[in-house]
Short mmCIF file of C-alpha atoms in Angstrom, two decimals:
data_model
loop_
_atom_site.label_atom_id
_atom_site.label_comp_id
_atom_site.label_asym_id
_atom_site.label_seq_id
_atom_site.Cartn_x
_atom_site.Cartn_y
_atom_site.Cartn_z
CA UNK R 1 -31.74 19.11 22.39
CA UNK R 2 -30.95 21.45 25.37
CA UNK R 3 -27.07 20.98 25.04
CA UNK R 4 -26.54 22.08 21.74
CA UNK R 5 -28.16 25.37 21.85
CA UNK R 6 -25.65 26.63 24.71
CA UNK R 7 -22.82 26.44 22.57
CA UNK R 8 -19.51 28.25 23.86
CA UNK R 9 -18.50 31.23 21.72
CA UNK R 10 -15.80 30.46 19.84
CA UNK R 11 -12.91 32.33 20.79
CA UNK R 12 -10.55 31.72 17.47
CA UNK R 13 -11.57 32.13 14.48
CA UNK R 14 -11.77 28.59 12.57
CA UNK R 15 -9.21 27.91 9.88
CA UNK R 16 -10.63 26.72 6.42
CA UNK R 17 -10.23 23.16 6.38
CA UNK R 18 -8.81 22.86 3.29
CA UNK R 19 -6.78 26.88 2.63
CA UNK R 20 -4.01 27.97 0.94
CA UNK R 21 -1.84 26.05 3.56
CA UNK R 22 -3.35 22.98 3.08
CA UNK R 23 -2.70 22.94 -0.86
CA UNK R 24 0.95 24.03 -0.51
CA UNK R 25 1.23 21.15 1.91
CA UNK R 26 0.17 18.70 -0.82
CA UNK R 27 1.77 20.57 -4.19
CA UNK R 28 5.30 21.49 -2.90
CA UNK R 29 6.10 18.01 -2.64
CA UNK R 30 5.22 17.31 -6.35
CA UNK R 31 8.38 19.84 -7.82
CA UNK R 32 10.01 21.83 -4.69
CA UNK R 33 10.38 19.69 -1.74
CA UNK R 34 10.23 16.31 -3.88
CA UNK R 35 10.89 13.41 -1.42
CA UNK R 36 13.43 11.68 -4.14
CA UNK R 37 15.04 14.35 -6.21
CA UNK R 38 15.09 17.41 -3.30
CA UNK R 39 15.23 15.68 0.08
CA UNK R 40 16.86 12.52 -1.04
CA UNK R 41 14.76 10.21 0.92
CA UNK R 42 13.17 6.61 0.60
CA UNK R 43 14.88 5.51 -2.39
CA UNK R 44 16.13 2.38 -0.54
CA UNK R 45 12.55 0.57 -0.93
CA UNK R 46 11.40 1.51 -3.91
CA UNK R 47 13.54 1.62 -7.05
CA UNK R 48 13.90 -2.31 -7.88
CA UNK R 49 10.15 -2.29 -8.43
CA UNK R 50 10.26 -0.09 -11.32
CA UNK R 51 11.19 -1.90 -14.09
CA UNK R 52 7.31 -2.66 -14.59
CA UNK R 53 4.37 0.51 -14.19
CA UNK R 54 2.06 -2.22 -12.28
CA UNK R 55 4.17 -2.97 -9.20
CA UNK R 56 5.12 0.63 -9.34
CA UNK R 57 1.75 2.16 -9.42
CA UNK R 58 0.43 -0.42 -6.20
CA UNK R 59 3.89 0.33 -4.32
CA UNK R 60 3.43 4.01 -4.94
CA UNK R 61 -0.58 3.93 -3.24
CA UNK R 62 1.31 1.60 -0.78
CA UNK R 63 3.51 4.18 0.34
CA UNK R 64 0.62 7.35 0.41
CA UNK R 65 -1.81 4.87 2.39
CA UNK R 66 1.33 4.52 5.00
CA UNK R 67 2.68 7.72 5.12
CA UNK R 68 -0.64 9.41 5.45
CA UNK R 69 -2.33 7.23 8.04
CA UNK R 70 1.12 6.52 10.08
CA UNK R 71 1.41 10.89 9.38
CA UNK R 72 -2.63 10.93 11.23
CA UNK R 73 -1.69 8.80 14.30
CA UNK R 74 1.93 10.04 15.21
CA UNK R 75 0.37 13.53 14.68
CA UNK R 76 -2.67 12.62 17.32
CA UNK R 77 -0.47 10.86 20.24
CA UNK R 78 2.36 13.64 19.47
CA UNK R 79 1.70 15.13 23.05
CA UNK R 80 1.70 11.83 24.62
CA UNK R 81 5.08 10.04 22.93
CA UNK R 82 7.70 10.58 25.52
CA UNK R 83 11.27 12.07 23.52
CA UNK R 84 13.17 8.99 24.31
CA UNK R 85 11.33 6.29 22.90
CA UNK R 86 9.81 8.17 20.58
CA UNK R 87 11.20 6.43 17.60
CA UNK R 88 10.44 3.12 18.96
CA UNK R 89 6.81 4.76 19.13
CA UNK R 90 7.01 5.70 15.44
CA UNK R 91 8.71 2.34 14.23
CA UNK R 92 5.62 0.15 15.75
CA UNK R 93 2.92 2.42 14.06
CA UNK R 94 4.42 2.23 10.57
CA UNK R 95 5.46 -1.77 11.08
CA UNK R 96 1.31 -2.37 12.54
CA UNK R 97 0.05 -0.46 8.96
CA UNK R 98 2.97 -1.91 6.47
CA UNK R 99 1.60 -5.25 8.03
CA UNK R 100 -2.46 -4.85 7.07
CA UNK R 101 -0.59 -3.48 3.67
CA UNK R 102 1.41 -6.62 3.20
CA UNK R 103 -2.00 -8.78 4.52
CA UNK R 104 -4.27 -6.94 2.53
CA UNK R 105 -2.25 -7.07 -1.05
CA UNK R 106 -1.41 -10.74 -0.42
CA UNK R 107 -5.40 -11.24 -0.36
CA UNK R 108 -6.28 -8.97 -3.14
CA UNK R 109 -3.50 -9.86 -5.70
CA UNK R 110 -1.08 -12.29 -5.22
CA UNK R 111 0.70 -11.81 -8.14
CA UNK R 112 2.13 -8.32 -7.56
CA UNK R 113 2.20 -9.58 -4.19
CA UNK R 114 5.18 -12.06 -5.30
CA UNK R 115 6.36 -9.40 -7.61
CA UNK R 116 7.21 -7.13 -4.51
CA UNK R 117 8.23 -9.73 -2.63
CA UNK R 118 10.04 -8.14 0.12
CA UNK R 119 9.94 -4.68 -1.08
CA UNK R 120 6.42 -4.10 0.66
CA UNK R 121 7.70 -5.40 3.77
CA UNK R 122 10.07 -2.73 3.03
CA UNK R 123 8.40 0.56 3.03
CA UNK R 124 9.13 0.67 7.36
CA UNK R 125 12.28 1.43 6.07
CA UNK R 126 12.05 3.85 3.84
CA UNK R 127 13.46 6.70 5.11
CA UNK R 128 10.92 9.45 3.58
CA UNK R 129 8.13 8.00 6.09
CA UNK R 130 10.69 8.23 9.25
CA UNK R 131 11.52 11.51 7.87
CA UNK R 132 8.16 13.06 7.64
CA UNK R 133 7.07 11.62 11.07
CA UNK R 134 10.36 13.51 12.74
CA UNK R 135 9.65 16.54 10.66
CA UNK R 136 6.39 16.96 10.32
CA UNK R 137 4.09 14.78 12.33
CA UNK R 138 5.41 15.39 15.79
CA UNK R 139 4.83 19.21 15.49
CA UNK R 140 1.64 19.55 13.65
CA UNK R 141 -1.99 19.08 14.01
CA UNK R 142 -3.83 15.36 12.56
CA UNK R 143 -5.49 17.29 9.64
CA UNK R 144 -2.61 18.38 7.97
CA UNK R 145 -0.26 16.07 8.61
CA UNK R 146 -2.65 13.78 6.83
CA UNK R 147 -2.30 15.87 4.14
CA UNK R 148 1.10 15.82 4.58
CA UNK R 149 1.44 12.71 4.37
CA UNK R 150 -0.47 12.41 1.10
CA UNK R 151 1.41 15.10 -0.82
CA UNK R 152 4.33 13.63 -0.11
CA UNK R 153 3.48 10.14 -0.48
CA UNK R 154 2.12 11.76 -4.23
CA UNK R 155 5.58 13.27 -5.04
CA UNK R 156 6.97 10.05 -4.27
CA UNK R 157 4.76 7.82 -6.55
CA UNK R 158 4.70 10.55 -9.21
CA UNK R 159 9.13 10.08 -9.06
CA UNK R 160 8.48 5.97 -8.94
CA UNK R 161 5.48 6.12 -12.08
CA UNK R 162 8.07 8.06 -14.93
CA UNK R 163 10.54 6.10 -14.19
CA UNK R 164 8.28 2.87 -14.23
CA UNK R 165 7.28 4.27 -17.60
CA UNK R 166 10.79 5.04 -19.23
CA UNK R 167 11.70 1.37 -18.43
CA UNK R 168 8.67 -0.56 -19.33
CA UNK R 169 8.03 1.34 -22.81
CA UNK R 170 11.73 0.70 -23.89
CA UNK R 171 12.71 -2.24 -22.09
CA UNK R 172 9.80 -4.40 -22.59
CA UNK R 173 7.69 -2.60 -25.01
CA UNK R 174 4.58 -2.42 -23.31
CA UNK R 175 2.77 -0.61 -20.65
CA UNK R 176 0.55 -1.63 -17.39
CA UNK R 177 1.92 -5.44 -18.21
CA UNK R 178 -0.02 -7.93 -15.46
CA UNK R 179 -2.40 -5.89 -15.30
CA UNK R 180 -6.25 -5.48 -16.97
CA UNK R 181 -4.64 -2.09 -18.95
CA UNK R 182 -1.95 -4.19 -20.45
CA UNK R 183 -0.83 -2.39 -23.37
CA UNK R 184 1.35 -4.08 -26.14
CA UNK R 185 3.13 -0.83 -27.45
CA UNK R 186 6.45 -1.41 -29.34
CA UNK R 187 8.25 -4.38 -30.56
CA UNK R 188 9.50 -6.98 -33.28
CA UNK R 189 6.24 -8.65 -33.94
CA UNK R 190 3.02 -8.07 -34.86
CA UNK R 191 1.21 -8.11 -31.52
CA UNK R 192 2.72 -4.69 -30.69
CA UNK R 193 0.52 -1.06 -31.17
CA UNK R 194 3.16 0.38 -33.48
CA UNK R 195 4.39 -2.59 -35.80
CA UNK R 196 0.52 -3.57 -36.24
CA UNK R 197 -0.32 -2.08 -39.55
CA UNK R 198 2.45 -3.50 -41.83
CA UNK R 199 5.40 -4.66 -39.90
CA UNK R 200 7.65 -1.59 -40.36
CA UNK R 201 9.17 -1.99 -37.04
CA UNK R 202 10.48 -5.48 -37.44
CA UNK R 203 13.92 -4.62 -36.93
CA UNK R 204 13.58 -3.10 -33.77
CA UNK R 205 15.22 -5.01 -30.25
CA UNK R 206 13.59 -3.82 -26.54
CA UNK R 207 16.70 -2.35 -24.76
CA UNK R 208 17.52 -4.64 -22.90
CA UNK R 209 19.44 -2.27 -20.46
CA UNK R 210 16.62 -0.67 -19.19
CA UNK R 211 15.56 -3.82 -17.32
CA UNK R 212 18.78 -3.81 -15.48
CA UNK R 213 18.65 -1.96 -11.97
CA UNK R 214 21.70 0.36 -13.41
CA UNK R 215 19.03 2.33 -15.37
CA UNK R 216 16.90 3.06 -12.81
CA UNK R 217 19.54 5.03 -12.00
CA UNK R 218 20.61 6.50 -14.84
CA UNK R 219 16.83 7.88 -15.27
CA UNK R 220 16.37 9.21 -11.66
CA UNK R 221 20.05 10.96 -12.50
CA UNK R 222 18.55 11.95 -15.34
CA UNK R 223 15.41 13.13 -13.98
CA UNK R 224 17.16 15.41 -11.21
CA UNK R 225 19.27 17.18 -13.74
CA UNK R 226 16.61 18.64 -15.64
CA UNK R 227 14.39 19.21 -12.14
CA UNK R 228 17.66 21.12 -11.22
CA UNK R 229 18.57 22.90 -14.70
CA UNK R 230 14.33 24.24 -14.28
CA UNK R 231 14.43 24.90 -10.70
CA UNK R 232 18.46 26.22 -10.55
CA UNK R 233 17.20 27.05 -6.53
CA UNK R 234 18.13 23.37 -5.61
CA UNK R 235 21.19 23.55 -6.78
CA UNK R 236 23.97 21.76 -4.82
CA UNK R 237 26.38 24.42 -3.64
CA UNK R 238 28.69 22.45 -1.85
CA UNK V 1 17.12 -27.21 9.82
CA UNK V 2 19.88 -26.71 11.26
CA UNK V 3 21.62 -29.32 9.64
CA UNK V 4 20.20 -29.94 6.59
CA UNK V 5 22.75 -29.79 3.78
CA UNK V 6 22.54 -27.40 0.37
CA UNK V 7 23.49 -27.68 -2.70
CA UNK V 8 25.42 -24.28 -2.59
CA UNK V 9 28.25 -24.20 -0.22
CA UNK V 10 28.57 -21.14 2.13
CA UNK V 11 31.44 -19.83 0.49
CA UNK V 12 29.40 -19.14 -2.82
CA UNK V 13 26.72 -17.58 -0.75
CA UNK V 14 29.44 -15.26 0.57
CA UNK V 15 30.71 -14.44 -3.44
CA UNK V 16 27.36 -14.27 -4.56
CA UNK V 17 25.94 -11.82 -1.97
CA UNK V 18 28.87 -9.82 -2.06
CA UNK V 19 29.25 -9.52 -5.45
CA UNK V 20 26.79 -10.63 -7.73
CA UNK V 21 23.76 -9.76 -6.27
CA UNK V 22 24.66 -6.78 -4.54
CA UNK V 23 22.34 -5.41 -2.04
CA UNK V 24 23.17 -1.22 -3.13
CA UNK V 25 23.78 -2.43 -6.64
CA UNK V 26 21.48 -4.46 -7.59
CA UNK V 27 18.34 -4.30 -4.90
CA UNK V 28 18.80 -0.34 -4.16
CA UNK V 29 19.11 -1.28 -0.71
CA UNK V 30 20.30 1.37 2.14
CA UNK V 31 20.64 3.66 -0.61
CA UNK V 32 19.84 6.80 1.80
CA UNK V 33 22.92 6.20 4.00
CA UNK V 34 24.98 5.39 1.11
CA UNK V 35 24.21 8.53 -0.87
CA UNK V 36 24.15 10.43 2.31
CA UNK V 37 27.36 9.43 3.98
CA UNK V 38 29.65 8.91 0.76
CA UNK V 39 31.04 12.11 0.59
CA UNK V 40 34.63 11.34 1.94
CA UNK V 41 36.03 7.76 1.91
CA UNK V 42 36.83 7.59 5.71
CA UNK V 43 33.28 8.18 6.97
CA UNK V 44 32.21 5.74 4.72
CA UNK V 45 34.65 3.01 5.82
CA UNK V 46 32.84 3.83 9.55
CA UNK V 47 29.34 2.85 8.22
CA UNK V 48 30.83 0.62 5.83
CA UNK V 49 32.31 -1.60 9.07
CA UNK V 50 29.11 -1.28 10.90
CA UNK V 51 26.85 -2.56 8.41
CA UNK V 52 29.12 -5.37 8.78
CA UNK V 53 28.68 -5.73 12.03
CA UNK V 54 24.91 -5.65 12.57
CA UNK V 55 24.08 -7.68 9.26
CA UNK V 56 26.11 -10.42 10.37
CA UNK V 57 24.79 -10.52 13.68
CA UNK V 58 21.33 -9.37 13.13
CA UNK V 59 20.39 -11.52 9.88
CA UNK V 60 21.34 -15.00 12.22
CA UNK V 61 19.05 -13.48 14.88
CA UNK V 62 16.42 -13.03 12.37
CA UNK V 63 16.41 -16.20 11.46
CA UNK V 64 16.39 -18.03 15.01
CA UNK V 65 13.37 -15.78 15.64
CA UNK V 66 11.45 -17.08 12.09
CA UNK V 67 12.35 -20.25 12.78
CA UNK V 68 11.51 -21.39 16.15
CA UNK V 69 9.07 -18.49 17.49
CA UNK V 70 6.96 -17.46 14.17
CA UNK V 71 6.80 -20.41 12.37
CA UNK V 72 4.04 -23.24 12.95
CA UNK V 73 6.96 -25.66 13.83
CA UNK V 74 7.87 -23.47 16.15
CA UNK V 75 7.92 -23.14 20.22
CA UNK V 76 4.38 -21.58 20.40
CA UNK V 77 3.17 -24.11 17.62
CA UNK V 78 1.10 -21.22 15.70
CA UNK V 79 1.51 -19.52 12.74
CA UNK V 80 3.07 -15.72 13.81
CA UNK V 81 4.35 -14.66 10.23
CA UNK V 82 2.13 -11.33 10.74
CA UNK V 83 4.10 -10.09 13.40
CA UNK V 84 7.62 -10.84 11.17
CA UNK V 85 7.92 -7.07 10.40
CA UNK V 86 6.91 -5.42 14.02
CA UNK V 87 9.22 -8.23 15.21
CA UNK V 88 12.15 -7.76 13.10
CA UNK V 89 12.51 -3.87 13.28
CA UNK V 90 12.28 -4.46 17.16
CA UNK V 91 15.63 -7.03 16.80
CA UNK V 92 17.15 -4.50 14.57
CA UNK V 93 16.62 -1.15 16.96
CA UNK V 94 17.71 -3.20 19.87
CA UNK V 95 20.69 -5.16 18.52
CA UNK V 96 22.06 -1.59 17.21
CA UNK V 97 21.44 -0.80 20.80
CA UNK V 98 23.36 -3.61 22.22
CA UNK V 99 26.18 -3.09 19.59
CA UNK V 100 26.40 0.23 20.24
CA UNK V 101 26.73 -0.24 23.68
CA UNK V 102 28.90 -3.04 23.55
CA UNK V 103 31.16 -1.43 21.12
CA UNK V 104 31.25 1.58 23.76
CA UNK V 105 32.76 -0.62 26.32
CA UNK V 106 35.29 -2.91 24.30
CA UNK V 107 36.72 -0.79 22.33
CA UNK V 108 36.39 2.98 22.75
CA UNK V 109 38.24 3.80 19.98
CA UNK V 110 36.17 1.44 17.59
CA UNK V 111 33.13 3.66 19.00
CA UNK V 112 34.56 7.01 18.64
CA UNK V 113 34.97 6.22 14.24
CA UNK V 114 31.70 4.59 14.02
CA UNK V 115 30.14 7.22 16.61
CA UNK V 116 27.02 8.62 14.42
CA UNK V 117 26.86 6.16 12.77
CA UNK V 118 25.26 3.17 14.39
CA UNK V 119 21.76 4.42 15.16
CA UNK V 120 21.58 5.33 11.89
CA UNK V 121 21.80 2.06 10.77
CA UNK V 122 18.51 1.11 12.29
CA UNK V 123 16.93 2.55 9.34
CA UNK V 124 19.32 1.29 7.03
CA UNK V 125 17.08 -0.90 4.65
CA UNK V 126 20.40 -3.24 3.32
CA UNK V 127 19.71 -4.88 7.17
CA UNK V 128 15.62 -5.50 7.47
CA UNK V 129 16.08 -6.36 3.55
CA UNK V 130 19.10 -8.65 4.43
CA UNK V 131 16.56 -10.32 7.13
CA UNK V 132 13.81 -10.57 4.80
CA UNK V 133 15.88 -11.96 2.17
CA UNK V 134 16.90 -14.89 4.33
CA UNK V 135 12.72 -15.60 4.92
CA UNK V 136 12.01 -15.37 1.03
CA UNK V 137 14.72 -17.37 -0.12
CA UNK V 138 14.83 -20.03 2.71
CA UNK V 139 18.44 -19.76 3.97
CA UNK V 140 19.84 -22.33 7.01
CA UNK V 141 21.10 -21.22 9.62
CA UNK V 142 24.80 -21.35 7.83
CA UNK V 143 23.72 -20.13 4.81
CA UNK V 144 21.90 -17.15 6.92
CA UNK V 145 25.35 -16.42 8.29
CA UNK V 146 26.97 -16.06 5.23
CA UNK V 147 24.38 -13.72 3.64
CA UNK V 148 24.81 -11.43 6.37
CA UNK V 149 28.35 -11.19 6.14
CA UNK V 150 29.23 -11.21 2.42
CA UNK V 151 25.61 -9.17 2.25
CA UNK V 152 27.63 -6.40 4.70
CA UNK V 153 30.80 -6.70 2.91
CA UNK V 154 29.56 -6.19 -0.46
CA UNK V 155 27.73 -3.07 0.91
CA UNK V 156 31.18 -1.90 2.57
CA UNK V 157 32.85 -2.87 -1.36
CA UNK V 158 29.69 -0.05 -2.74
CA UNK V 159 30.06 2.64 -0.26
CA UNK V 160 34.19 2.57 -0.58
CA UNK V 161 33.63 2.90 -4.25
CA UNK V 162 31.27 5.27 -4.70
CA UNK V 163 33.15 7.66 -1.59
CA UNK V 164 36.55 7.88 -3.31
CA UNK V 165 35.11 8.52 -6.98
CA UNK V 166 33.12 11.08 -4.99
CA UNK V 167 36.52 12.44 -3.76
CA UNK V 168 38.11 12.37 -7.19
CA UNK V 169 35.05 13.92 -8.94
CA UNK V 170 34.68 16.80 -6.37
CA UNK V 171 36.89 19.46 -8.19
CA UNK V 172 35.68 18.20 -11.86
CA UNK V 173 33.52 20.86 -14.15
CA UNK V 174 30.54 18.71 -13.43
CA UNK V 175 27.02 20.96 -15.09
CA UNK V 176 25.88 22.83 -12.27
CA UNK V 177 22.60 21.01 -12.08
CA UNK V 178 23.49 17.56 -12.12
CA UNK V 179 26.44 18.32 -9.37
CA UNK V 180 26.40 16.31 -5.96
CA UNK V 181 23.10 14.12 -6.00
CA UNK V 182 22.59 13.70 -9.88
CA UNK V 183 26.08 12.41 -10.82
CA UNK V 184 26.19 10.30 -7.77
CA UNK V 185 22.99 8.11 -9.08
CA UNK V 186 24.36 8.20 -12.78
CA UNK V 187 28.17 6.94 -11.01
CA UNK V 188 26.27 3.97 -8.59
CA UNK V 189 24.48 2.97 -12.41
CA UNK V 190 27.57 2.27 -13.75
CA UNK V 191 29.10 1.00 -10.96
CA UNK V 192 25.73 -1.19 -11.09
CA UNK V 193 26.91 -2.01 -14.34
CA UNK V 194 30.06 -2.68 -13.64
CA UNK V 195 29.42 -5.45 -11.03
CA UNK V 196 27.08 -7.16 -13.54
CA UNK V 197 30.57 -8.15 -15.31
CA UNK V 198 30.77 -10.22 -12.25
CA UNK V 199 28.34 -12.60 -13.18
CA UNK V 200 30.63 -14.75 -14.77
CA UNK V 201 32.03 -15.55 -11.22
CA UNK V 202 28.41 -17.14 -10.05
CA UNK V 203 29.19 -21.31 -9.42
CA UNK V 204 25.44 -21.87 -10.52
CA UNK V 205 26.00 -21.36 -14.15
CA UNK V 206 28.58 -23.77 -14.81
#
């Protein structure tokens, strides 16, 4: 091979692919620059599927898969979107990958398929994706807006996931339910992990308040008080 | 289709969207705008009004476009549900356009209070959740209609609420951490809450 031995010298100096940058990029959205407690974005889509850990747990991968991918191609047509149609641009690429979500999900499992029901459809919507594209994408390079797109997609489903948990465990008593992890974990009868051995916990009533959409609430609330009282930097001032 | 008759008359679609199944309260839906743009009462009754506006013209659109362009009964005779979504956000980008536009000409001073406010509404999810509502749950074209406006006007109810207890709350000793954001979530929960009380209104269970 005659070409690759004349290789041009490489003026700069190549960046690590995966550096200090790169980690920060996909951390800080876990605790400092969380999409739902800090920035305040893309709770429209994504709250009513919580009251199980299933639907949570495949919206959450939902959302990383289309933030990271529609991250990747805004990031590599950046220099070719023209400013004043660029959200037009932006809209089409996340509305082409929510559809081969949708398509795909509806093939693999129906059944969380109908449990999302329009809540896939969705995630074009949700502002955090939107939000990243503006911020991020359309000034950075593919790699790490990928990553980007990932971390943030991460703090997102980490957000969805607790409060999933908090609401399945106390207002139905299990954990994973529809799925192959389905864990029976407290409850009246028998069937449940912790009233097993000799009944003990007979008395005890799932709340039934934690199914209702008002908790959801109550938990994220919850949630961004003591991610506020920790971090007392994101403090609202105003 | 167009004339097929329900079982539900329009008016209880109105009540129930409005009220008992409330697209902020009980589906979480446009809840960036509505935590972003409640922080004095009259901004919110600008956004409030739009949302109005575009659900109840963009939900009807919607439907025309399931009905005879996507659907296998349809003009082109093929099943198009895949390109529902692309197709949908496109209506909803360009009939803020139009409205915005429209508004601009009609009624100037309409425009200048809702300003800002219309483009955001593209994003809004209460409006491409409104649409796909209509699709899951198999609305008319009437019953479409009145989804999108008692759909809006229960989201204009939410954001009115939530602004002036917003207002009210602004000079309470709130803990510092849970000021602004945090107390808003806890206050829409109880509001949430609050509308559930409304469930005794709902025609179906009598």
């Amino acid at each position: 091979m005659a070409e690759t031995a004349v290789q041009e010298p490489k003026l700069k100096t190549q960046e690590p692919l995966f550096g200090t940058k790169e980690r920060k990029l996909l951390i800080d959205p876990l605790n400092e620059n969380n999409p739902i407690t800090v920035q305040v974005l893309g709770i429209c889509s994504a709250l009513a599927v919580t009251s199980l850990v299933y639907p949570s747990v495949v919206m959450a991968i939902a959302v990383i898969f289309v933030l990271a991918f529609s991250n990747l191609f805004t990031s590599l047509l950046r220099k070719s979107i023209p400013k004043q149609v660029r959200m037009i641009v932006q809209l089409v690429i996340i509305a082409s990958l929510v559809t081969v979500v949708e398509l795909t999900l509806k093939a693999v499992n129906f059944e969380v398929y109908k449990q999302l029901s329009v809540f896939i459809g969705l995630i074009i919507t949700n502002c955090i994706i939107m939000g990243r594209l503006e911020a991020f994408a359309m000034a950075n390079r593919p790699w790490r807006s990928f990553l980007d797109g990932i971390g943030n997609g991460l703090g997102y489903g980490a957000i969805l996931i607790v409060v999933a948990l908090f609401r399945e465990l106390f207002g139905k008593g299990s954990l994973f339910a529809g799925s192959s992890l389905e864990m029976k974990i407290i409850g009246p009868s028998t069937e449940y992990w912790l009233n097993s051995t000799n009944g003990w916990l007979s008395w005890y009533q799932n709340n039934n308040l934690m199914v209702l959409s008002g908790a959801a609430m109550f938990i994220i609330g919850i949630i961004i008080w003591i991610h506020r009282s920790w971090n007392p930097k994101l403090v609202d001032v105003s | 289709m167009f004339h097929k008759y329900s079982k539900m008359d329009l008016v209880n679609i109105f009540i129930k969207s409005a009220f008992i199944e409330n697209l902020v309260l009980s589906y979480f839906l446009g809840m960036c705008s509505y935590l972003a743009v409640s922080k004095t009462v009259k901004t919110a009754f600008g956004l409030g009004l739009a949302v109005i506006f575009v659900l109840g013209i963009t939900i009807p659109i919607n439907w025309l476009i399931t009905t005879f362009l996507l659907s296998e009964t349809g003009v082109f005779g093929h099943d198009f549900t895949f390109l529902r979504l692309i197709l949908f956000i496109a209506v909803i980008a360009s009939m803020v356009q139009l409205v915005e536009m429209v508004i601009e000409k009609f009624s100037p001073a309409l425009y200048n209070s809702l300003g800002i406010f219309l483009p955001l509404i593209t994003v809004n999810c209460a409006i491409l959740g409104g649409s796909l509502f209509t699709v899951t749950r198999e609305y008319t074209f009437g019953e479409s209609v009145a989804f999108g406006l008692g759909g809006g006007f229960g989201w204009f109810l939410a954001i009115i609420a939530i602004a002036a207890i917003r207002e009210k709350i602004r000079y309470s000793n709130i803990p510092a951490p849970l000021r602004g954001l945090g107390i808003a979530f806890i206050i829409t929960g109880l509001m949430g809450i609050a509308f559930m009380s409304l469930l005794g209104i709902d025609p179906a269970a009598f």
